[in-house]
Coordinates of C-alpha atoms in Angstrom, one line a residue:
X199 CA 23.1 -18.3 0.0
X200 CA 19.6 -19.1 -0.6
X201 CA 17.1 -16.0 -1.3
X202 CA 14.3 -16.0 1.1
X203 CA 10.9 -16.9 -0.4
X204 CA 8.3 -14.0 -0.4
X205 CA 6.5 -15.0 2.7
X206 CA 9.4 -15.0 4.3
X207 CA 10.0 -11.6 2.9
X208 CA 7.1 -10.6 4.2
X209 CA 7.1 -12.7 7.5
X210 CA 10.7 -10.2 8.6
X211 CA 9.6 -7.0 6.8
X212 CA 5.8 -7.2 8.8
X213 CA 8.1 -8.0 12.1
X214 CA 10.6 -5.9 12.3
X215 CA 7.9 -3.1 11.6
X216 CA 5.7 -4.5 14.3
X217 CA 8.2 -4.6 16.7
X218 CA 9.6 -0.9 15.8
X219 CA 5.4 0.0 15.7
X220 CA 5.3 -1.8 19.4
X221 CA 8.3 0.5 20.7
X222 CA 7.3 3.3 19.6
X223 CA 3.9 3.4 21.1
X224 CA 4.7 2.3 24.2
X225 CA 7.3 5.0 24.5
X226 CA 4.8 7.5 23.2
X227 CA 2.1 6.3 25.4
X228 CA 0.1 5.5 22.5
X229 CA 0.1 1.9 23.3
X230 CA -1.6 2.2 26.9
X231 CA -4.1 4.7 25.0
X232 CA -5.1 2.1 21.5
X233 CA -5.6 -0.7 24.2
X234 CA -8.0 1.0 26.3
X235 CA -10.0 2.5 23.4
X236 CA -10.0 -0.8 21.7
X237 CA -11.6 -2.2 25.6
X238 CA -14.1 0.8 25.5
X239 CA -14.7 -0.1 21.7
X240 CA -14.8 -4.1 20.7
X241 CA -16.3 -3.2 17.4
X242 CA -13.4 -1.7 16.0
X243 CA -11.3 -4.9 16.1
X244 CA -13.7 -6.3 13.5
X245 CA -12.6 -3.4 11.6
X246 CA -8.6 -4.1 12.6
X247 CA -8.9 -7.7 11.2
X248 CA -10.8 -6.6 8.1
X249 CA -8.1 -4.2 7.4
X250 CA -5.4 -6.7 8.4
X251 CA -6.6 -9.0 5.9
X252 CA -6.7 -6.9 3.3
X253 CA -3.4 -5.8 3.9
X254 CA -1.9 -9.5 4.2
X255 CA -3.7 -10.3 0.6
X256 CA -2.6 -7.2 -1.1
X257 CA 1.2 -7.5 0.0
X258 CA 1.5 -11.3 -1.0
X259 CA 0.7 -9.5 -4.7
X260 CA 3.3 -7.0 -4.2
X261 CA 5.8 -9.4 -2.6
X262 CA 5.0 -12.0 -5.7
X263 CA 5.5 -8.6 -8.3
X264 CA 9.7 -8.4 -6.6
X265 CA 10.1 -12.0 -6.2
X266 CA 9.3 -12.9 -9.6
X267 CA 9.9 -10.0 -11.4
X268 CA 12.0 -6.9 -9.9
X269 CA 11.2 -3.9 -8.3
X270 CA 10.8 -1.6 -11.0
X271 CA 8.0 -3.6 -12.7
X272 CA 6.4 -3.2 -9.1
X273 CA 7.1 0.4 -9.5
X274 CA 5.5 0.4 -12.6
X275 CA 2.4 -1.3 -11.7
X276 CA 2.1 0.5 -8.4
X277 CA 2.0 4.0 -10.5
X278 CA -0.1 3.3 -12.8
X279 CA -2.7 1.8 -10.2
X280 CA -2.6 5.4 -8.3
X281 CA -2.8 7.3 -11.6
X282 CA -5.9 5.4 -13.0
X283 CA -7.7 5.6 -9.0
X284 CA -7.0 9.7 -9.2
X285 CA -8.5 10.1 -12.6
X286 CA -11.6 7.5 -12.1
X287 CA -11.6 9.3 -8.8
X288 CA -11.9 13.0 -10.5
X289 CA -14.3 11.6 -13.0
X290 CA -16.5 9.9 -11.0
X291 CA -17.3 12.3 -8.4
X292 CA -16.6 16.7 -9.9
X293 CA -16.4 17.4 -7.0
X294 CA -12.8 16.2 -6.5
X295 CA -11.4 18.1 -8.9
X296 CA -7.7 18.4 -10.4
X297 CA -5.8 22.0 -11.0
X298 CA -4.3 22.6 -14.9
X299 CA -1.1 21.7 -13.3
X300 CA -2.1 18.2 -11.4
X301 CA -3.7 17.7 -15.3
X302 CA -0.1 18.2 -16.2
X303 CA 1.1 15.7 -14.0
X304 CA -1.0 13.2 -15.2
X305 CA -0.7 13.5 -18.6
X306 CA 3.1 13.4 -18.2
X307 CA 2.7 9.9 -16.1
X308 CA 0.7 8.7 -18.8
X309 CA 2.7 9.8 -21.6
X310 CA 5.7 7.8 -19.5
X311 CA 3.7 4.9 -19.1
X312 CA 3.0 4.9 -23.1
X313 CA 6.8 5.6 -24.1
X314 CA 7.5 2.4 -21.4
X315 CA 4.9 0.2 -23.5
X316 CA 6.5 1.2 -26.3
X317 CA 9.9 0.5 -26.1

């Protein structure tokens, strides 16, 4: 059987979570509730498509990462993006600040990320 292609990856998983998305806000009443504030409030579709956008570009990179790779090189990449945006984060602005222990934490994920480069 022939694997499916990553847009097609993509194409099933964005779907089936639409569809489960569509379900469940219609049965929460959410549904009814996003429509009309989207009618009150055009300007926040430009926002919607922006977002959508960005969302379709950064998943064809993560569905290229499994497809051509495997999932824990995705893992990989996908940690050490968050631990290098918490850090430039603390550093940049003092005011978000990190406990000893959260320092811990990072240094441990950096130390893993090392040994992993390593090997």
């Amino acid at each position: 059987k022939a694997k499916p292609t990553m847009h097609e990856s993509m194409f099933w998983t964005n779907a089936s979570g639409c569809l489960v998305a569509l379900v469940l806000a219609f049965l929460t009443g959410h549904l009814i509730e996003g429509v009309a504030f989207c009618q009150r409030n055009p300007e926040v579709l430009n926002a919607v498509l922006v977002y959508s956008l960005a969302s379709a570009v950064g998943q064809n990179f993560i569905y290229y990462t499994i497809t051509q790779f495997n999932a824990l090189l995705l893992s990989t990449v996908t940690t050490t993006r968050k631990i290098f945006s918490t850090v430039y984060s603390v550093l940049r602005n003092p005011a978000n600040s990190l406990s000893p222990e959260q320092w811990t934490g990072c240094g441990l994920v950096f130390l893993g990320l090392l040994i992993e480069i390593l090997e």
